[in-house]
Every structure is written in structure tokens, then in C-alpha cells.
Coordinates of C-alpha atoms in Angstrom, one line a residue:
X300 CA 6.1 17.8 131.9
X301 CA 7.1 16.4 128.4
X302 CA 10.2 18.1 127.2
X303 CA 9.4 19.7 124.0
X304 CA 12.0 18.2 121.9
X305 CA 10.2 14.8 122.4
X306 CA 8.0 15.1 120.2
X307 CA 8.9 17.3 117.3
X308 CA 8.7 15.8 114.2
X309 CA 4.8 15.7 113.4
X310 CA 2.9 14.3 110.6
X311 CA 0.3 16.6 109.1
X312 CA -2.4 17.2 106.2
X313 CA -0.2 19.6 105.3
X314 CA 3.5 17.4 105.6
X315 CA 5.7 17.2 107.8
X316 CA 6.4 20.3 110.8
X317 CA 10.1 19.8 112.3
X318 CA 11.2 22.0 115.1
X319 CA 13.8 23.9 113.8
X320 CA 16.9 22.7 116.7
X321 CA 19.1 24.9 115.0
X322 CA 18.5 28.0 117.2
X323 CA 16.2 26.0 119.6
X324 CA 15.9 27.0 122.4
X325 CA 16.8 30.9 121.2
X326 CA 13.9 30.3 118.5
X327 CA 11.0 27.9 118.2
X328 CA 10.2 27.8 114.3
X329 CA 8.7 25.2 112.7
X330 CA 9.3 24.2 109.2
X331 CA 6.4 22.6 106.9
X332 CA 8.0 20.0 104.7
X333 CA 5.4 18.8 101.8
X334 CA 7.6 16.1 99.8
X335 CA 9.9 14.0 101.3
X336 CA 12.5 15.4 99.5
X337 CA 12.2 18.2 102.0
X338 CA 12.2 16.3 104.3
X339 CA 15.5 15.0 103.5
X340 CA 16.9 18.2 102.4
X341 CA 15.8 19.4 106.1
X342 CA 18.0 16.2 107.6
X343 CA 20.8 17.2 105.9
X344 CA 21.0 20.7 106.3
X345 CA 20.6 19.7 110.7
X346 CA 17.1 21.1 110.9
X347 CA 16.6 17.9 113.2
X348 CA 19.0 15.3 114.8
X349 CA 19.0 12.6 116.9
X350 CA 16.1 10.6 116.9
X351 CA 14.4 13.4 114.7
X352 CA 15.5 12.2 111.7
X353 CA 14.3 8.5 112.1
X354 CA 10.6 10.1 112.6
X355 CA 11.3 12.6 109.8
X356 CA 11.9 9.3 107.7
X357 CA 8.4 7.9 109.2
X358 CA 6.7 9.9 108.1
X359 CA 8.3 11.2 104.9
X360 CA 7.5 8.0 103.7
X361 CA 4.1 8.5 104.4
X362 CA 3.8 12.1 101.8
X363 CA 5.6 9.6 98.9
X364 CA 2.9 7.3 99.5
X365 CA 0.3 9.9 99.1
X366 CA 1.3 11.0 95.5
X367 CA 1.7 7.3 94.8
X368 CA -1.9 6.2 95.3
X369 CA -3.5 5.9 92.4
X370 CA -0.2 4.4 90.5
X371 CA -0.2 0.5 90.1
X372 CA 1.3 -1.1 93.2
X373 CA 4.5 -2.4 91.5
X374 CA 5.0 1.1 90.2
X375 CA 4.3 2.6 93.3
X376 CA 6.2 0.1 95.3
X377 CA 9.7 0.5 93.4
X378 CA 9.3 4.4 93.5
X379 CA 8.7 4.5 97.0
X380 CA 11.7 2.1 97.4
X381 CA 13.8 4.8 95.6
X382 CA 12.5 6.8 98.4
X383 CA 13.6 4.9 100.9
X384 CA 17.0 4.8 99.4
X385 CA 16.7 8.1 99.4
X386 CA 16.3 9.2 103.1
X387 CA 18.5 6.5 104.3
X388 CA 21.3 8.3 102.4
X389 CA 20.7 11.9 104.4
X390 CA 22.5 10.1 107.8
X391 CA 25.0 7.2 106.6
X392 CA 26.2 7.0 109.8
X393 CA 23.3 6.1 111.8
X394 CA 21.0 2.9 111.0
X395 CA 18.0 4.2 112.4
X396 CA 16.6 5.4 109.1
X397 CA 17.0 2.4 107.5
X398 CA 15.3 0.7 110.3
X399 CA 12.4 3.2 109.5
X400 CA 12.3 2.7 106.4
X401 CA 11.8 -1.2 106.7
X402 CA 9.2 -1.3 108.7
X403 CA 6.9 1.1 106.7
X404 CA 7.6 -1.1 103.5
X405 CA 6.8 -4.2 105.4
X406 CA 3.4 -2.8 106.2
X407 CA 2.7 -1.9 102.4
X408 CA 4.1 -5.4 101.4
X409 CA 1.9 -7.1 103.6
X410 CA -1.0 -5.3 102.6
X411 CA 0.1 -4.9 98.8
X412 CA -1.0 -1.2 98.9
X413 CA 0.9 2.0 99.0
X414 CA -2.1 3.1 101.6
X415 CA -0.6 1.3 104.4
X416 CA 2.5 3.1 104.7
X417 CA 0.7 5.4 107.3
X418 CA 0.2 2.3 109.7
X419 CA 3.7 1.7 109.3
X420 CA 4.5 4.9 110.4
X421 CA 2.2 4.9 113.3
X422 CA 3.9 1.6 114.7
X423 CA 7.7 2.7 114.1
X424 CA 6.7 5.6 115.9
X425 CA 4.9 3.5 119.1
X426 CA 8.2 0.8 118.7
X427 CA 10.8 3.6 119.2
X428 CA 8.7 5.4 121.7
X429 CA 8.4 2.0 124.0
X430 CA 12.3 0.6 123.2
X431 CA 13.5 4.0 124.2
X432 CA 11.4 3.6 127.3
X433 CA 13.0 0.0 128.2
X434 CA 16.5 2.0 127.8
X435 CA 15.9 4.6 129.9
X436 CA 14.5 2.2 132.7
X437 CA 17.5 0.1 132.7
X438 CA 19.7 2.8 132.2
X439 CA 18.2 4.4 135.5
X440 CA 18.9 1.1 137.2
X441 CA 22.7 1.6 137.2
X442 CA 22.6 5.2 138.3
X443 CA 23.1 5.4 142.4
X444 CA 20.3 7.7 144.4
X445 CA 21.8 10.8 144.2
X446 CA 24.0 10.6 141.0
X447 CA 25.8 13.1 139.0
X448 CA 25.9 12.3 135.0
X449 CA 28.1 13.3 132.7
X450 CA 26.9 13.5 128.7
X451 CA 27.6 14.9 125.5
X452 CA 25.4 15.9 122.3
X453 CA 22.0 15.1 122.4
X454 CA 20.6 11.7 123.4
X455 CA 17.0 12.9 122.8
X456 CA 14.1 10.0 124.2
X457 CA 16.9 7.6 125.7
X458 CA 18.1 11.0 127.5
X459 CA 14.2 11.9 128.5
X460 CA 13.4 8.2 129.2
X461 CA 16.6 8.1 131.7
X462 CA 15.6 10.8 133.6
X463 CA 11.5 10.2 133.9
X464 CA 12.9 6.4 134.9
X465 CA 15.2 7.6 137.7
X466 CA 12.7 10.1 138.6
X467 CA 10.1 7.6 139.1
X468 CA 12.6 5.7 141.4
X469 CA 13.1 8.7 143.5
X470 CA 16.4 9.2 142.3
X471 CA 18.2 12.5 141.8
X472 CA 19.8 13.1 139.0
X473 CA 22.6 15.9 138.1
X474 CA 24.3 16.6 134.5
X475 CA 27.5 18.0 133.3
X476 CA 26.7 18.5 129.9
X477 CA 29.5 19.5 126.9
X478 CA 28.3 22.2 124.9
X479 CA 29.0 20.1 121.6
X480 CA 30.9 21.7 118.7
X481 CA 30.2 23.1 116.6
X482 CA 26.1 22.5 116.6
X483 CA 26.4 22.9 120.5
X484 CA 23.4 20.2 120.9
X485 CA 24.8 19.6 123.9
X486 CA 24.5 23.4 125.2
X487 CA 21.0 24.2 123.5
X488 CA 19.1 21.0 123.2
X489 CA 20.5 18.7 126.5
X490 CA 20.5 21.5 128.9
X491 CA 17.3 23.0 127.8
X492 CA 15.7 20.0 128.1
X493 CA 16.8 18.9 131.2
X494 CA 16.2 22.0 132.9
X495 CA 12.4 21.6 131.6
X496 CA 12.7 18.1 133.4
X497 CA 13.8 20.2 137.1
X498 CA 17.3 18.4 136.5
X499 CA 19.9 20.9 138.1
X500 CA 22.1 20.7 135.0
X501 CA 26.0 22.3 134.7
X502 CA 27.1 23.5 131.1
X503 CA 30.7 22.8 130.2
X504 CA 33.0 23.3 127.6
X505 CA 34.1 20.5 125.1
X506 CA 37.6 20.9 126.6
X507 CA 36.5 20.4 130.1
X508 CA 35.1 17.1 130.3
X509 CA 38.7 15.1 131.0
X510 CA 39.3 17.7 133.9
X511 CA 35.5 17.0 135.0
X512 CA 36.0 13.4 135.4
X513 CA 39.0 13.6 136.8
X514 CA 37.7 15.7 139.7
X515 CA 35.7 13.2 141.6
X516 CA 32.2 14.9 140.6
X517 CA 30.9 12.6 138.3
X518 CA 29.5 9.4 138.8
X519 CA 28.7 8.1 135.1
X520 CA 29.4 8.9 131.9
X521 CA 25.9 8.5 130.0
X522 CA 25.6 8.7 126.7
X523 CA 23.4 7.3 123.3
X524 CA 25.1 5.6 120.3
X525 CA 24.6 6.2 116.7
X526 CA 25.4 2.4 116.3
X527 CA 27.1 0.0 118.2
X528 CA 28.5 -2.8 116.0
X529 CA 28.3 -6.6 116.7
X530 CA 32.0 -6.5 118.5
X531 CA 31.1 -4.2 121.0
X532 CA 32.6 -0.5 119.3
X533 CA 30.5 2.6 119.9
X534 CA 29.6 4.9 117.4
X535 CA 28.5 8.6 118.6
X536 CA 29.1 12.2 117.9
X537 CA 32.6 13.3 117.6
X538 CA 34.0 13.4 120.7
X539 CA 32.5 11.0 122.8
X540 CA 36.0 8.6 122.3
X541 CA 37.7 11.5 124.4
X542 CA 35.5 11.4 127.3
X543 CA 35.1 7.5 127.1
X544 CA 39.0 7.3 127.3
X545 CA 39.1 10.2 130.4
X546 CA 36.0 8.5 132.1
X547 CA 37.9 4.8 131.6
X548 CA 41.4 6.6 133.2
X549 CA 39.3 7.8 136.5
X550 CA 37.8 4.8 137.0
X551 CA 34.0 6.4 136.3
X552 CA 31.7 4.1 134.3
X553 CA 30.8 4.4 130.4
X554 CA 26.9 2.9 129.9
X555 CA 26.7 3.9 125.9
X556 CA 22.8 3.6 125.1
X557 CA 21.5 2.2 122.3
X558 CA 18.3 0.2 121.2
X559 CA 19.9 -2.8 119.5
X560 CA 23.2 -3.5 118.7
X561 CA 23.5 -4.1 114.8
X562 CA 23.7 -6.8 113.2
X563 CA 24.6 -5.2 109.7
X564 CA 27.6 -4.2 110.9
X565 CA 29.7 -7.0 112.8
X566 CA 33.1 -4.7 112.7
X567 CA 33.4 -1.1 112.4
X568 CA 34.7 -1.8 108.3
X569 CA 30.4 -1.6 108.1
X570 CA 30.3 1.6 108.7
X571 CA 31.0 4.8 107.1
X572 CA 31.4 7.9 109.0
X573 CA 30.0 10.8 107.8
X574 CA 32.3 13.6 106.9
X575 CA 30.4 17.3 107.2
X576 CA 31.8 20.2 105.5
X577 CA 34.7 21.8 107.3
X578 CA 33.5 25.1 106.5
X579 CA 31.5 24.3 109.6
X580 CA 33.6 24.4 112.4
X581 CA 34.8 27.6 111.7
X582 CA 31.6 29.0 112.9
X583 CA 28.9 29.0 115.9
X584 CA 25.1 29.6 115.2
X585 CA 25.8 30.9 111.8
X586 CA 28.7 33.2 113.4
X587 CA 32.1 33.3 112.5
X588 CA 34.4 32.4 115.2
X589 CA 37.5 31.5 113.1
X590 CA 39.3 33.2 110.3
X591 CA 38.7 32.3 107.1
X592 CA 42.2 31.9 106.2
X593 CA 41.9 28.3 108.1
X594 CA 40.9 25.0 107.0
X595 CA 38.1 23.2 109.0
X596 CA 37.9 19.2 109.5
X597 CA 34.7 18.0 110.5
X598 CA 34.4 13.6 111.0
X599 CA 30.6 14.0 112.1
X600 CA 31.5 10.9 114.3
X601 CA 33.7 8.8 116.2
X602 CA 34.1 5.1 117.5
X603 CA 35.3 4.0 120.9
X604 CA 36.3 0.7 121.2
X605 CA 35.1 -1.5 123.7
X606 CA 37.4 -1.6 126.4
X607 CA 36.6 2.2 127.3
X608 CA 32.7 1.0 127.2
X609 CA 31.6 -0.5 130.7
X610 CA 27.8 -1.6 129.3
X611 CA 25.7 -1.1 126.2
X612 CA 22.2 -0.5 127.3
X613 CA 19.5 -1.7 125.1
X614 CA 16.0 -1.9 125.2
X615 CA 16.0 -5.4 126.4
X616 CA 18.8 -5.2 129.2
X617 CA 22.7 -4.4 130.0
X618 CA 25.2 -6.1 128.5
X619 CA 29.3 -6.2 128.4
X620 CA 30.4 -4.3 125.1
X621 CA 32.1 -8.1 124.3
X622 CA 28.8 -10.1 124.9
X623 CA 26.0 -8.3 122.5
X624 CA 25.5 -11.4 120.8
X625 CA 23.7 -12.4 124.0
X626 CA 21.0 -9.7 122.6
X627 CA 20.1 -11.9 120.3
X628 CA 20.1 -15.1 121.5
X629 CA 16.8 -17.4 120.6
X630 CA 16.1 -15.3 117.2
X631 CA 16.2 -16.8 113.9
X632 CA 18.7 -14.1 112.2

């Protein structure tokens, strides 16, 4: 069955319908964004994550290039540039919305018409679909037969990917999953999912996972990256340098997931971590669950350095966390 988070970002006559993960899986809403602007108005305020934003940015893309028809191509071109700009600013963090970005401009520079964005949409979309494919396949690879997985936030298609891959191998999985403060996409959107997927799946707290490892139970910690730079340092939701540190003390492997390592950022001094309103981790689900006499701190993100990493996974294959230039070798760059 496909989980319903894996496709949820849609492109439509209309605009663009995003599941609402907010209060997924409590509420399934959609929300119709007609501009792109609402589209990145929606990524910032979380409507979607993980991989959600990068179609989000697909396909917004495609409703700027809509209005921009019947504009002369150099005008149309720099606005939808601006854009692009734009949406890549709603997630500074993460470098899949550039990389969406890119490849819809390439196909309206190749075919010098604003019209073309949609096919550049259409073959992000296959790209990402088939990389993140290739990452769960070699991802299931290092798993034993009957392994139990630890992860934490939401690692969307290279989480769905894993599991169909390891499913197909006649594996059997098990998850720990963190819940994920203070969006808990760990507790909504992993779990849900996984259950969808027959995956017998165990909620815990983020406080629990050190203990966890430390117990014998789990046999890997899995998780995706928001980046992994050219020197081999993971970039993923707050909290995953806890757990990498806790799994790399117990001796239980860390395969970080990502589809490329990047080449824009050779250190961790390329990227900037996105800082989100403190105000936020003073609730739950729109609930207070702090007083509001406290001050909140919120670093969206954190990096683990690569001796806690054990492999990167990419779509092309395994590598050591001190060896990603191997991902590249034979390409002009």
C-alpha cells in the first residue's frame, strides 16, 4: 500500500493541494495554494516538511510560470528567477529546493519558453522519486533479516523506500521512533506511516533514545540528512547529533541517508542553520505546555561530525563519511 504521505504535494488546475502534516494523522486537510507565494508561505509556516517542500518548489514554479506566459521570455525569465530565489529562501538549511529549482529553469532555458517549466517539474519529480528508490535499496542492504531500526523526525520517501526495499528482500523490519520536538514528526508522520507499511513500530520519547541504544535492542540507527557536506558532516533535525553520539558509544551503526553529498558546501562554514522562533518549543500541536514566563531556543538543525557517522547512503551506493568524493569521481564538476 503506498503510505499516504508519499505523495502529498500535488499539482493542480487549481494550484498546488499540500497535506496539511501539522495535525496529520489526527486531521487530513488539504490546503489549495494558487501563487507560489503560498506556496512558500505554506513551507514556512510547516504545512509540509521533508521532502514536501522540494515538490512544493516543483511545482510552485510551475503557477509563476503560468502568469508569466504571455510576458517576453527575458522578462519572464528574470521574474521567475526572483521566484526561485524566492522559495529557496523558505528552507536555508536544506539544498533540495535549490536543486528544484535548477532543474525547472534548465528546462525553460533549453527551450527558451516559460511553458516548459511544467516538464521540469514532471522530471524533478520522476529524479527524486527514482534516487530515493536507489537509497532505500542500498540502505536495506545493510540492515540484517530481522532488524530493529532506530530513527528520528521524518525521513519521508528514503524512509518508505527502505522499508518497501527490505520488504522485498524478505526482511523484517522494527522501529523505535523519537517522537520529535516540538513538531513531533517523528510521533505523527514516522509512526503513522510505518504502521500503514505493517512495520511493528515503538514510539519513544526524545529523552529515551541514549537509554534505547544502550539496551541492546537496536540494531541501526537510520536516519535522512538535510545535507551532508563534502567532509563527511551530517546535517538533520535537531537532535539527531545526540543519538549519533549514544548509537557511536554502544557500538550500533549510524547509516545517515542522503541523495548526494553537496558539493556547494565542502565544510559546514556553507551552511546556515535555520533558527525557528523559540516561541515554539513552548508548545505541542498548538498547546501550551510551558509557561510563558520562559524563553524558548529553537536551532531547527544540527550537525554531527563524521566520526559518529558509519556510512552516508546515497543514491548511487555506501560510502565512509571521509570518502564522499568517491561520489563523484568521473564527473566534470
Amino acid at each position: 500500500m503506498q503510505p499516504v504521505l508519499a505523495d502529498s504535494v500535488k499539482l493542480t488546475d487549481d494550484g498546488v493541494l499540500i497535506l496539511d502534516r501539522r495535525q496529520f494523522p489526527f486531521e487530513r486537510n488539504w490546503v489549495l495554494c494558487r501563487t507560489a507565494e503560498e506556496v512558500a508561505r505554506a513551507i514556512e509556516d510547516m504545512v509540509t516538511q521533508s521532502s514536501g517542500p522540494y515538490f512544493a518548489v516543483l511545482f510552485a514554479m510551475v503557477l509563476k510560470a503560468r502568469v508569466l506566459e504571455g510576458l517576453p521570455f527575458e522578462h519572464a525569465r528574470a521574474q521567475l528567477a526572483d521566484t526561485a530565489r524566492m522559495l529557496e529562501n523558505t528552507r536555508r538549511t536544506n539544498n533540495a529546493l535549490r536543486k528544484a529549482t535548477k532543474i525547472v529553469l534548465e528546462h525553460v532555458d533549453a527551450a527558451q519558453d516559460v511553458r516548459h517549466a511544467l516538464g521540469g517539474a514532471e522530471e524533478g519529480d520522476r529524479r527524486y522519486r527514482a534516487k530515493s528508490q536507489a537509497l532505500g535499496e542500498h540502505t536495506a542492504n545493510l540492515l540484517p533479516a530481522d532488524a530493529t531500526v532506530m530513527t528520528h523526525c521524518w525521513a519521508d520517501l528514503y524512509l518508505t523506500e527502505t522499508v518497501k526495499a527490505a520488504q522485498a528482500q524478505g526482511k523484517r523490519l522494527s522501529f523505535f521512533c523519537t517522537e520529535t520536538r516540538p513538531y513531533l514528526q517523528g510521533a505523527r508522520l514516522t509512526a503513522e506511516t510505518l504502521i500503514e507499511m505493517g512495520v511493528d513500530t515503538t514510539l519513544i520519547t526524545d529523552g529515551m533514545g541514549a537509554a534505547v541504544l544502550q539496551s541492546g535492542q537496536v540494531d541501526a540507527l537510520v536516519t535522512a540528512a538535510d545535507r551532508v557536506t563534502m567532509d563527511g558532516h551530517v546535517v538533520n533535525k535537531v537532535g539527531t547529533l545526540g543519538l549519533a553520539v549514544a548509537a557511536h558509544a554502544f557500538g550500533v551503526p549510524f547509516h545517515a541517508q542522503v541523495q548526494a553529498p553537496d558539493l556547494l558546501a565542502p565544510t559546514t562554514e556553507h551552511v546556515e542553520i535555520e533558527y525557528r522562533d523559540g516561541s515554539e518549543v513552548l508548545q505541542v500541536l498548538g498547546r501550551p505546555s510551558a509557561t510563558p514566563r520562559v524563553k524558548g531556543h529553537y536551532p531547527a538543525f544540527d550537525v554531527t561530525p563524521p566520526r559518529f557517522v558509519t556510512t552516508v547512503v546515497t543514491d548511487r551506493g555506501v560510502y565512509d563519511a571521509g570518502a564522499l568524493d568517491k561520489y563523484y569521481e568521473g564527473e566534470q564538476r
